[in-house]
mmCIF file of C-alpha atoms in Angstrom:
data_model
loop_
_atom_site.group_PDB
_atom_site.id
_atom_site.type_symbol
_atom_site.label_atom_id
_atom_site.label_comp_id
_atom_site.label_asym_id
_atom_site.label_seq_id
_atom_site.Cartn_x
_atom_site.Cartn_y
_atom_site.Cartn_z
ATOM 1 C CA MET P 142 12.798 -38.520 1.885
ATOM 2 C CA LYS P 143 13.636 -35.179 3.454
ATOM 3 C CA LYS P 144 15.894 -32.464 2.121
ATOM 4 C CA ILE P 145 16.599 -29.426 4.298
ATOM 5 C CA ILE P 146 16.967 -26.151 2.435
ATOM 6 C CA GLY P 147 16.738 -22.542 3.451
ATOM 7 C CA SER P 148 16.508 -18.927 2.447
ATOM 8 C CA ILE P 149 17.637 -15.646 3.974
ATOM 9 C CA ILE P 150 14.925 -12.996 3.664
ATOM 10 C CA THR P 151 16.017 -9.509 4.714
ATOM 11 C CA GLY P 152 17.781 -10.760 7.806
ATOM 12 C CA ILE P 153 15.196 -13.453 8.532
ATOM 13 C CA ILE P 154 16.301 -17.049 8.168
ATOM 14 C CA LEU P 155 13.616 -19.323 6.770
ATOM 15 C CA SER P 156 14.303 -23.040 6.687
ATOM 16 C CA PHE P 157 12.068 -25.709 5.240
ATOM 17 C CA THR P 158 12.175 -29.277 4.034
ATOM 18 C CA VAL P 159 10.991 -31.165 0.990
ATOM 19 C CA LEU P 160 8.994 -34.303 1.782
ATOM 20 C CA THR P 161 8.839 -37.009 -0.888
ATOM 21 C CA ASP P 162 8.788 -40.794 -0.918
ATOM 22 C CA ALA P 163 11.593 -42.576 0.903
ATOM 23 C CA ASN P 164 11.953 -45.044 -1.988
ATOM 24 C CA ALA P 165 11.573 -42.531 -4.801
ATOM 25 C CA GLU P 166 14.446 -42.288 -7.254
ATOM 26 C CA ASN P 167 13.341 -38.924 -8.655
ATOM 27 C CA ASN P 168 12.651 -37.094 -5.360
ATOM 28 C CA PHE P 169 8.914 -36.855 -6.065
ATOM 29 C CA LEU P 170 5.864 -38.313 -4.373
ATOM 30 C CA PRO P 171 4.821 -41.648 -5.960
ATOM 31 C CA TYR P 172 1.575 -40.299 -7.404
ATOM 32 C CA ASN P 173 0.371 -39.110 -10.769
ATOM 33 C CA GLU P 174 -1.652 -36.301 -9.205
ATOM 34 C CA VAL P 175 -1.683 -34.723 -5.750
ATOM 35 C CA ARG P 176 -4.331 -32.191 -4.739
ATOM 36 C CA ASN P 177 -4.322 -29.765 -1.845
ATOM 37 C CA PHE P 178 -4.676 -30.746 1.811
ATOM 38 C CA SER P 179 -7.999 -30.461 3.592
ATOM 39 C CA GLU P 180 -8.474 -31.501 7.199
ATOM 40 C CA GLY P 181 -5.014 -33.083 7.143
ATOM 41 C CA LEU P 182 -5.472 -35.305 4.087
ATOM 42 C CA ALA P 183 -4.731 -34.770 0.383
ATOM 43 C CA PRO P 184 -6.286 -36.608 -2.576
ATOM 44 C CA VAL P 185 -3.711 -38.579 -4.602
ATOM 45 C CA SER P 186 -3.904 -40.713 -7.722
ATOM 46 C CA ILE P 187 -1.992 -43.549 -9.367
ATOM 47 C CA LEU P 188 -2.049 -44.743 -12.965
ATOM 48 C CA LYS P 189 -3.372 -48.174 -13.916
ATOM 49 C CA LYS P 190 -3.979 -49.924 -17.234
ATOM 50 C CA ASN P 191 -7.035 -51.940 -18.229
ATOM 51 C CA ASP P 192 -7.011 -55.133 -20.287
ATOM 52 C CA LYS P 193 -6.726 -53.102 -23.480
ATOM 53 C CA GLY P 194 -3.701 -51.201 -22.238
ATOM 54 C CA ILE P 195 -5.593 -47.958 -21.750
ATOM 55 C CA GLU P 196 -4.443 -45.936 -18.760
ATOM 56 C CA PHE P 197 -6.839 -44.721 -16.066
ATOM 57 C CA GLU P 198 -6.458 -43.135 -12.630
ATOM 58 C CA LEU P 199 -7.456 -44.364 -9.207
ATOM 59 C CA TYR P 200 -7.682 -41.991 -6.238
ATOM 60 C CA GLY P 201 -6.986 -42.294 -2.531
ATOM 61 C CA PHE P 202 -5.570 -40.072 0.239
ATOM 62 C CA MET P 203 -2.252 -39.363 1.943
ATOM 63 C CA ASP P 204 -1.575 -37.518 5.197
ATOM 64 C CA GLU P 205 0.709 -34.539 5.851
ATOM 65 C CA LYS P 206 3.690 -36.857 6.368
ATOM 66 C CA ALA P 207 3.205 -38.260 2.841
ATOM 67 C CA LYS P 208 1.887 -41.519 4.284
ATOM 68 C CA GLU P 209 -0.838 -43.201 2.257
ATOM 69 C CA VAL P 210 -3.801 -43.628 4.604
ATOM 70 C CA ILE P 211 -6.553 -44.573 2.131
ATOM 71 C CA ALA P 212 -5.421 -46.713 -0.781
ATOM 72 C CA PRO P 213 -6.236 -45.477 -4.307
ATOM 73 C CA LYS P 214 -9.324 -47.358 -5.479
ATOM 74 C CA TYR P 215 -11.808 -44.654 -6.435
ATOM 75 C CA GLU P 216 -12.543 -43.172 -9.853
ATOM 76 C CA ASP P 217 -12.463 -39.693 -8.326
ATOM 77 C CA VAL P 218 -12.640 -38.067 -4.893
ATOM 78 C CA GLY P 219 -13.309 -34.706 -3.294
ATOM 79 C CA LYS P 220 -11.666 -32.966 -0.361
ATOM 80 C CA PHE P 221 -12.552 -33.773 3.233
ATOM 81 C CA SER P 222 -15.034 -31.396 4.825
ATOM 82 C CA GLU P 223 -16.573 -31.896 8.242
ATOM 83 C CA GLY P 224 -14.858 -35.283 8.447
ATOM 84 C CA LEU P 225 -16.244 -36.739 5.209
ATOM 85 C CA ALA P 226 -15.112 -36.804 1.571
ATOM 86 C CA LYS P 227 -17.087 -37.695 -1.519
ATOM 87 C CA VAL P 228 -15.803 -40.679 -3.533
ATOM 88 C CA GLN P 229 -16.853 -42.076 -6.901
ATOM 89 C CA LEU P 230 -17.263 -45.748 -7.797
ATOM 90 C CA GLU P 231 -18.863 -47.052 -11.002
ATOM 91 C CA GLY P 232 -19.926 -43.518 -11.846
ATOM 92 C CA LYS P 233 -21.821 -42.964 -8.581
ATOM 93 C CA TRP P 234 -20.893 -40.811 -5.579
ATOM 94 C CA GLY P 235 -20.903 -41.642 -1.902
ATOM 95 C CA PHE P 236 -18.952 -40.489 1.178
ATOM 96 C CA ILE P 237 -16.181 -41.965 3.331
ATOM 97 C CA ASP P 238 -14.687 -40.926 6.663
ATOM 98 C CA GLN P 239 -10.973 -40.381 7.323
ATOM 99 C CA THR P 240 -10.399 -44.079 7.997
ATOM 100 C CA GLY P 241 -11.804 -44.975 4.577
ATOM 101 C CA LYS P 242 -15.037 -46.365 6.004
ATOM 102 C CA LEU P 243 -18.011 -45.965 3.647
ATOM 103 C CA ILE P 244 -20.569 -43.766 5.415
ATOM 104 C CA VAL P 245 -22.906 -42.940 2.520
ATOM 105 C CA SER P 246 -23.294 -45.557 -0.198
ATOM 106 C CA ASN P 247 -22.398 -44.726 -3.797
ATOM 107 C CA LYS P 248 -25.784 -43.962 -5.327
ATOM 108 C CA TYR P 249 -25.712 -40.298 -6.349
ATOM 109 C CA ASP P 250 -25.007 -38.847 -9.787
ATOM 110 C CA GLN P 251 -23.317 -35.779 -8.285
ATOM 111 C CA ALA P 252 -22.434 -34.595 -4.797
ATOM 112 C CA ASP P 253 -21.072 -31.515 -3.059
ATOM 113 C CA LYS P 254 -19.036 -31.311 0.145
ATOM 114 C CA PHE P 255 -20.588 -31.201 3.621
ATOM 115 C CA LYS P 256 -21.281 -27.770 5.099
ATOM 116 C CA ASN P 257 -23.374 -27.045 8.194
ATOM 117 C CA GLY P 258 -23.892 -30.812 8.534
ATOM 118 C CA LEU P 259 -25.532 -31.274 5.112
ATOM 119 C CA ALA P 260 -24.327 -32.082 1.600
ATOM 120 C CA ALA P 261 -26.120 -31.376 -1.670
ATOM 121 C CA VAL P 262 -26.606 -34.521 -3.795
ATOM 122 C CA ARG P 263 -28.189 -35.160 -7.197
ATOM 123 C CA LYS P 264 -30.252 -38.213 -8.037
ATOM 124 C CA ASN P 265 -32.450 -38.785 -11.095
ATOM 125 C CA GLY P 266 -31.700 -35.277 -12.313
ATOM 126 C CA LYS P 267 -32.771 -33.482 -9.122
ATOM 127 C CA TRP P 268 -30.874 -32.075 -6.142
ATOM 128 C CA GLY P 269 -31.563 -32.524 -2.454
ATOM 129 C CA TYR P 270 -29.594 -32.739 0.795
ATOM 130 C CA ILE P 271 -28.320 -35.544 3.017
ATOM 131 C CA ASN P 272 -26.978 -35.442 6.578
ATOM 132 C CA THR P 273 -23.714 -36.989 7.751
ATOM 133 C CA LYS P 274 -25.441 -40.337 8.301
ATOM 134 C CA GLY P 275 -26.651 -40.426 4.696
ATOM 135 C CA LYS P 276 -30.301 -39.676 5.438
ATOM 136 C CA GLU P 277 -32.058 -37.605 2.773
ATOM 137 C CA VAL P 278 -33.324 -34.805 4.995
ATOM 138 C CA VAL P 279 -34.397 -32.728 1.976
ATOM 139 C CA LYS P 280 -35.641 -34.967 -0.820
ATOM 140 C CA PRO P 281 -34.130 -34.432 -4.300
ATOM 141 C CA GLN P 282 -36.470 -31.988 -6.045
ATOM 142 C CA TYR P 283 -34.408 -28.992 -7.132
ATOM 143 C CA ASP P 284 -32.790 -28.098 -10.447
ATOM 144 C CA LYS P 285 -29.779 -26.641 -8.616
ATOM 145 C CA ALA P 286 -28.613 -26.608 -5.006
ATOM 146 C CA TYR P 287 -25.631 -24.969 -3.315
ATOM 147 C CA ALA P 288 -23.787 -25.944 -0.153
ATOM 148 C CA PHE P 289 -25.334 -24.661 3.086
ATOM 149 C CA SER P 290 -23.891 -21.642 4.884
ATOM 150 C CA TYR P 291 -25.388 -19.770 7.816
ATOM 151 C CA ASN P 292 -27.796 -22.760 7.948
ATOM 152 C CA LEU P 293 -29.293 -21.710 4.623
ATOM 153 C CA GLY P 294 -29.099 -23.470 1.267
ATOM 154 C CA ALA P 295 -29.680 -21.735 -2.061
ATOM 155 C CA VAL P 296 -31.912 -23.829 -4.338
ATOM 156 C CA LYS P 297 -33.514 -23.353 -7.752
ATOM 157 C CA LYS P 298 -36.853 -24.882 -8.751
ATOM 158 C CA ASN P 299 -39.012 -24.100 -11.765
ATOM 159 C CA GLY P 300 -36.768 -21.179 -12.627
ATOM 160 C CA HIS P 301 -37.013 -19.537 -9.182
ATOM 161 C CA TRP P 302 -34.320 -19.247 -6.498
ATOM 162 C CA SER P 303 -34.936 -19.425 -2.788
ATOM 163 C CA TYR P 304 -33.005 -20.124 0.412
ATOM 164 C CA ILE P 305 -34.215 -23.074 2.465
ATOM 165 C CA ASN P 306 -33.528 -24.165 6.049
ATOM 166 C CA LYS P 307 -32.422 -27.654 7.051
ATOM 167 C CA LYS P 308 -36.013 -28.891 7.004
ATOM 168 C CA GLY P 309 -36.427 -27.836 3.377
ATOM 169 C CA THR P 310 -38.682 -24.876 4.174
ATOM 170 C CA ALA P 311 -38.156 -21.809 1.982
ATOM 171 C CA VAL P 312 -37.316 -19.037 4.442
ATOM 172 C CA ILE P 313 -36.189 -16.519 1.816
ATOM 173 C CA LYS P 314 -38.163 -16.484 -1.409
ATOM 174 C CA THR P 315 -36.564 -14.434 -4.153
ATOM 175 C CA LYS P 316 -37.205 -12.945 -7.581
ATOM 176 C CA TYR P 317 -33.561 -13.123 -8.593
ATOM 177 C CA THR P 318 -32.140 -14.699 -11.746
ATOM 178 C CA SER P 319 -28.979 -15.846 -9.971
ATOM 179 C CA VAL P 320 -27.727 -16.051 -6.384
ATOM 180 C CA LYS P 321 -24.633 -17.105 -4.444
ATOM 181 C CA ARG P 322 -23.995 -18.667 -1.039
ATOM 182 C CA PHE P 323 -23.881 -16.565 2.106
ATOM 183 C CA ILE P 324 -20.321 -15.519 2.938
ATOM 184 C CA SER P 325 -19.582 -13.177 5.847
ATOM 185 C CA GLY P 326 -23.327 -12.758 6.379
ATOM 186 C CA TYR P 327 -24.145 -11.488 2.871
ATOM 187 C CA ALA P 328 -25.148 -13.283 -0.314
ATOM 188 C CA ALA P 329 -24.731 -11.833 -3.799
ATOM 189 C CA ILE P 330 -27.944 -11.730 -5.854
ATOM 190 C CA LYS P 331 -28.620 -10.802 -9.495
ATOM 191 C CA HIS P 332 -31.670 -8.852 -10.707
ATOM 192 C CA ASN P 333 -32.257 -7.283 -14.109
ATOM 193 C CA GLY P 334 -28.690 -8.039 -15.132
ATOM 194 C CA LYS P 335 -27.065 -6.356 -12.117
ATOM 195 C CA TRP P 336 -25.622 -7.729 -8.878
ATOM 196 C CA GLY P 337 -26.262 -6.625 -5.310
ATOM 197 C CA TYR P 338 -26.381 -8.244 -1.865
ATOM 198 C CA ILE P 339 -28.905 -9.487 0.693
ATOM 199 C CA ASP P 340 -28.506 -10.404 4.372
ATOM 200 C CA THR P 341 -29.565 -13.675 6.011
ATOM 201 C CA LYS P 342 -33.085 -12.297 6.559
ATOM 202 C CA GLY P 343 -33.493 -11.640 2.840
ATOM 203 C CA ASN P 344 -33.236 -7.875 3.173
ATOM 204 C CA VAL P 345 -31.557 -6.100 0.259
ATOM 205 C CA VAL P 346 -28.568 -4.384 1.845
ATOM 206 C CA ILE P 347 -26.872 -3.271 -1.382
ATOM 207 C CA GLN P 348 -29.138 -2.620 -4.358
ATOM 208 C CA PRO P 349 -28.269 -4.481 -7.579
ATOM 209 C CA GLN P 350 -25.981 -2.139 -9.532
ATOM 210 C CA TYR P 351 -22.770 -3.989 -10.420
ATOM 211 C CA LYS P 352 -21.963 -6.009 -13.519
ATOM 212 C CA LYS P 353 -19.847 -8.533 -11.585
ATOM 213 C CA VAL P 354 -19.225 -9.132 -7.891
ATOM 214 C CA HIS P 355 -17.336 -11.362 -5.479
ATOM 215 C CA SER P 356 -18.435 -12.352 -1.995
ATOM 216 C CA PHE P 357 -17.258 -10.414 1.062
ATOM 217 C CA TYR P 358 -13.937 -11.432 2.582
ATOM 218 C CA GLU P 359 -12.260 -9.652 5.469
ATOM 219 C CA GLY P 360 -14.953 -6.965 5.312
ATOM 220 C CA LEU P 361 -14.560 -6.057 1.645
ATOM 221 C CA ALA P 362 -16.009 -7.322 -1.638
ATOM 222 C CA ALA P 363 -14.529 -6.961 -5.119
ATOM 223 C CA VAL P 364 -17.046 -5.401 -7.536
ATOM 224 C CA TYR P 365 -16.876 -4.516 -11.237
ATOM 225 C CA LYS P 366 -18.159 -1.242 -12.631
ATOM 226 C CA ASP P 367 -17.488 0.730 -15.821
ATOM 227 C CA GLY P 368 -14.930 -1.794 -17.010
ATOM 228 C CA LYS P 369 -12.785 -1.829 -13.858
ATOM 229 C CA TRP P 370 -12.608 -3.619 -10.504
ATOM 230 C CA GLY P 371 -12.574 -2.037 -7.071
ATOM 231 C CA PHE P 372 -13.667 -2.835 -3.508
ATOM 232 C CA ILE P 373 -16.679 -1.840 -1.416
ATOM 233 C CA ASP P 374 -17.514 -2.347 2.256
ATOM 234 C CA LYS P 375 -20.813 -3.678 3.616
ATOM 235 C CA ASN P 376 -22.332 -0.182 3.509
ATOM 236 C CA ASN P 377 -21.553 0.039 -0.211
ATOM 237 C CA HIS P 378 -18.882 2.642 0.399
ATOM 238 C CA VAL P 379 -16.115 2.484 -2.193
ATOM 239 C CA LYS P 380 -12.983 1.699 -0.197
ATOM 240 C CA ILE P 381 -10.659 1.048 -3.141
ATOM 241 C CA LYS P 382 -11.329 2.875 -6.393
ATOM 242 C CA PHE P 383 -12.329 1.164 -9.624
ATOM 243 C CA LYS P 384 -9.055 1.020 -11.536
ATOM 244 C CA TYR P 385 -7.978 -2.598 -11.851
ATOM 245 C CA GLU P 386 -8.198 -5.003 -14.785
ATOM 246 C CA ASP P 387 -8.738 -7.932 -12.430
ATOM 247 C CA ILE P 388 -8.651 -8.583 -8.708
ATOM 248 C CA THR P 389 -8.545 -11.377 -6.120
ATOM 249 C CA ASP P 390 -10.286 -11.522 -2.753
ATOM 250 C CA PHE P 391 -8.536 -10.307 0.384
ATOM 251 C CA SER P 392 -6.577 -12.909 2.303
ATOM 252 C CA GLU P 393 -4.429 -12.130 5.344
ATOM 253 C CA GLY P 394 -4.885 -8.422 4.684
ATOM 254 C CA LEU P 395 -3.762 -8.376 1.052
ATOM 255 C CA ALA P 396 -5.544 -8.727 -2.298
ATOM 256 C CA GLY P 397 -4.047 -9.377 -5.706
ATOM 257 C CA PHE P 398 -4.565 -6.756 -8.405
ATOM 258 C CA GLN P 399 -3.871 -6.755 -12.124
ATOM 259 C CA LYS P 400 -2.757 -3.619 -13.915
ATOM 260 C CA ASN P 401 -1.058 -3.430 -17.310
ATOM 261 C CA TRP P 402 -1.457 -7.212 -17.498
ATOM 262 C CA HIS P 403 0.758 -7.796 -14.455
ATOM 263 C CA TRP P 404 -0.137 -8.740 -10.890
ATOM 264 C CA GLY P 405 0.774 -7.291 -7.519
ATOM 265 C CA PHE P 406 -0.818 -6.924 -4.061
ATOM 266 C CA ILE P 407 -2.602 -4.070 -2.271
ATOM 267 C CA ASP P 408 -3.697 -3.580 1.336
ATOM 268 C CA LYS P 409 -7.178 -2.612 2.511
ATOM 269 C CA LYS P 410 -6.440 1.086 2.000
ATOM 270 C CA GLY P 411 -5.495 0.486 -1.596
ATOM 271 C CA ASN P 412 -1.785 0.993 -0.976
ATOM 272 C CA VAL P 413 0.475 -1.073 -3.217
ATOM 273 C CA LYS P 414 2.376 -3.397 -0.891
ATOM 274 C CA ILE P 415 3.929 -5.580 -3.587
ATOM 275 C CA LYS P 416 4.456 -4.084 -7.047
ATOM 276 C CA ASN P 417 2.746 -5.642 -10.049
ATOM 277 C CA ASN P 418 5.762 -7.524 -11.359
ATOM 278 C CA TYR P 419 4.125 -10.933 -11.719
ATOM 279 C CA LEU P 420 2.424 -12.712 -14.604
ATOM 280 C CA GLN P 421 0.075 -14.785 -12.485
ATOM 281 C CA ILE P 422 -1.114 -15.414 -8.939
ATOM 282 C CA TYR P 423 -1.680 -19.115 -8.343
ATOM 283 C CA SER P 424 -2.969 -18.655 -4.801
ATOM 284 C CA GLY P 425 -3.364 -15.718 -2.431
ATOM 285 C CA PHE P 426 -1.698 -15.408 0.956
ATOM 286 C CA SER P 427 -2.035 -18.353 3.292
ATOM 287 C CA GLU P 428 0.096 -18.635 6.446
ATOM 288 C CA GLY P 429 2.178 -15.716 5.215
ATOM 289 C CA PHE P 430 2.971 -16.867 1.683
ATOM 290 C CA ALA P 431 1.447 -16.528 -1.807
ATOM 291 C CA SER P 432 2.226 -18.631 -4.871
ATOM 292 C CA ILE P 433 3.008 -16.662 -8.049
ATOM 293 C CA MET P 434 4.661 -16.710 -11.494
ATOM 294 C CA ASN P 435 7.268 -14.038 -12.246
ATOM 295 C CA ARG P 436 8.047 -12.228 -15.498
ATOM 296 C CA ALA P 437 10.478 -14.963 -16.506
ATOM 297 C CA GLU P 438 7.561 -17.440 -16.257
ATOM 298 C CA ASN P 439 9.099 -19.162 -13.246
ATOM 299 C CA GLY P 440 7.040 -19.966 -10.182
ATOM 300 C CA GLY P 441 7.630 -19.731 -6.445
ATOM 301 C CA TYR P 442 6.374 -18.297 -3.160
ATOM 302 C CA ILE P 443 6.649 -14.742 -1.863
ATOM 303 C CA ASP P 444 6.099 -13.354 1.617
ATOM 304 C CA GLN P 445 4.077 -10.219 2.404
ATOM 305 C CA ASN P 446 7.108 -8.044 1.702
ATOM 306 C CA GLY P 447 7.535 -9.525 -1.757
ATOM 307 C CA ASN P 448 10.599 -11.586 -0.853
ATOM 308 C CA ALA P 449 10.856 -14.819 -2.831
ATOM 309 C CA PHE P 450 11.699 -18.317 -1.594
ATOM 310 C CA PRO P 451 13.144 -20.841 -1.915
ATOM 311 C CA LYS P 452 14.032 -19.965 -5.487
ATOM 312 C CA PHE P 453 11.936 -19.532 -8.595
ATOM 313 C CA GLU P 454 11.709 -22.625 -10.788
ATOM 314 C CA THR P 455 10.378 -23.401 -14.251
ATOM 315 C CA ASP P 456 6.901 -25.021 -14.141
ATOM 316 C CA PHE P 457 6.665 -24.461 -10.354
ATOM 317 C CA VAL P 458 3.066 -24.257 -9.099
ATOM 318 C CA GLY P 459 2.594 -24.052 -5.339
ATOM 319 C CA TYR P 460 -0.652 -24.725 -3.489
ATOM 320 C CA PRO P 461 -1.715 -22.715 -0.402
ATOM 321 C CA PHE P 462 0.084 -23.516 2.862
ATOM 322 C CA GLN P 463 -1.922 -25.368 5.511
ATOM 323 C CA ASN P 464 -0.451 -26.262 8.909
ATOM 324 C CA GLY P 465 2.985 -25.258 7.653
ATOM 325 C CA LYS P 466 2.889 -27.512 4.587
ATOM 326 C CA ALA P 467 2.085 -27.019 0.902
ATOM 327 C CA ILE P 468 1.806 -29.271 -2.136
ATOM 328 C CA VAL P 469 4.144 -28.222 -4.957
ATOM 329 C CA ASN P 470 4.092 -29.322 -8.599
ATOM 330 C CA VAL P 471 7.143 -28.734 -10.793
ATOM 331 C CA GLY P 472 6.284 -30.001 -14.239
ATOM 332 C CA GLY P 473 2.981 -31.797 -14.572
ATOM 333 C CA ASP P 474 1.867 -35.330 -13.786
ATOM 334 C CA GLY P 475 3.996 -37.302 -11.350
ATOM 335 C CA GLN P 476 6.148 -34.367 -10.220
ATOM 336 C CA TYR P 477 4.797 -33.380 -6.808
ATOM 337 C CA TYR P 478 6.363 -32.919 -3.395
ATOM 338 C CA ILE P 479 5.426 -31.421 -0.012
ATOM 339 C CA LEU P 480 7.131 -28.212 1.102
ATOM 340 C CA LYS P 481 7.242 -27.921 4.897
ATOM 341 C CA VAL P 482 8.296 -24.827 6.843
ATOM 342 C CA LEU P 483 10.642 -25.790 9.672
ATOM 343 C CA SER P 484 11.473 -22.434 11.231
ATOM 344 C CA LEU P 485 11.080 -18.716 10.793
ATOM 345 C CA HIS P 486 13.394 -16.680 12.957
#
């Protein structure tokens, strides 16, 4: 079912449509849960009952036109990444492709998504990595393992962290108590209770000195010092002063900030672009729109000028836009629809 609606934003006419199920009586998608799109498909679930009348969920996938392309039959699923999604059957994880074909059999206790052609998997209490054909290219042997980035995977063994290549060779050996994945060429590392950053060669580029840190996005990283958040660049120059109660990463040139318990958005110079009039940011800017909750505890989307659309609703939670579409929930289980932008002129 499609319903065309629109908004006028400071002289700009925005029109969009709500996509639901053609046979739905309540204008919602016919699923108990709908998660966000990834690579054109969204995880969905239906409710079933066992012989004792106890309800349980089964998961499958729908496409951006709300068409079910993989029937719900899995206990749980992950998002598609590099053409594959993890799926759970009888408590074990494997991977399927976008046609629903089983590519990696369900034999792992845990699994992460594919990145750089590899996925971290756990078997018998240890983590290793498989390739897209299901071959264990790095045998399970680690206590922890993160998804690859920049062709490096962060792994922990016997209390020590290192970064390995795709052959399992430790190319960066560390002394750090905690590490993160490489994002924008830098990885956050923790030493003696403080966080800093290294590059992909293992060189310390920003000495550990912050209590909390985020990864770098759009050239800046959120860091926490003396009880407040601010932003630094890759040379550790403070670009936005430490004065915020909380912060989000930059996305499409804007970052969320919290001050006096309310949220707004700043640009990369620290200028307030959207005043802190909101109780919560559900998701940062994606394709020009952010999902927020206003002071009246109603949810909706705003553009980069702070204009709201289509209208704020009670219990509205919007997911990030992808390819002009976003999943919206308006009241819990079974109340999802797709919001699709038709024109912006």
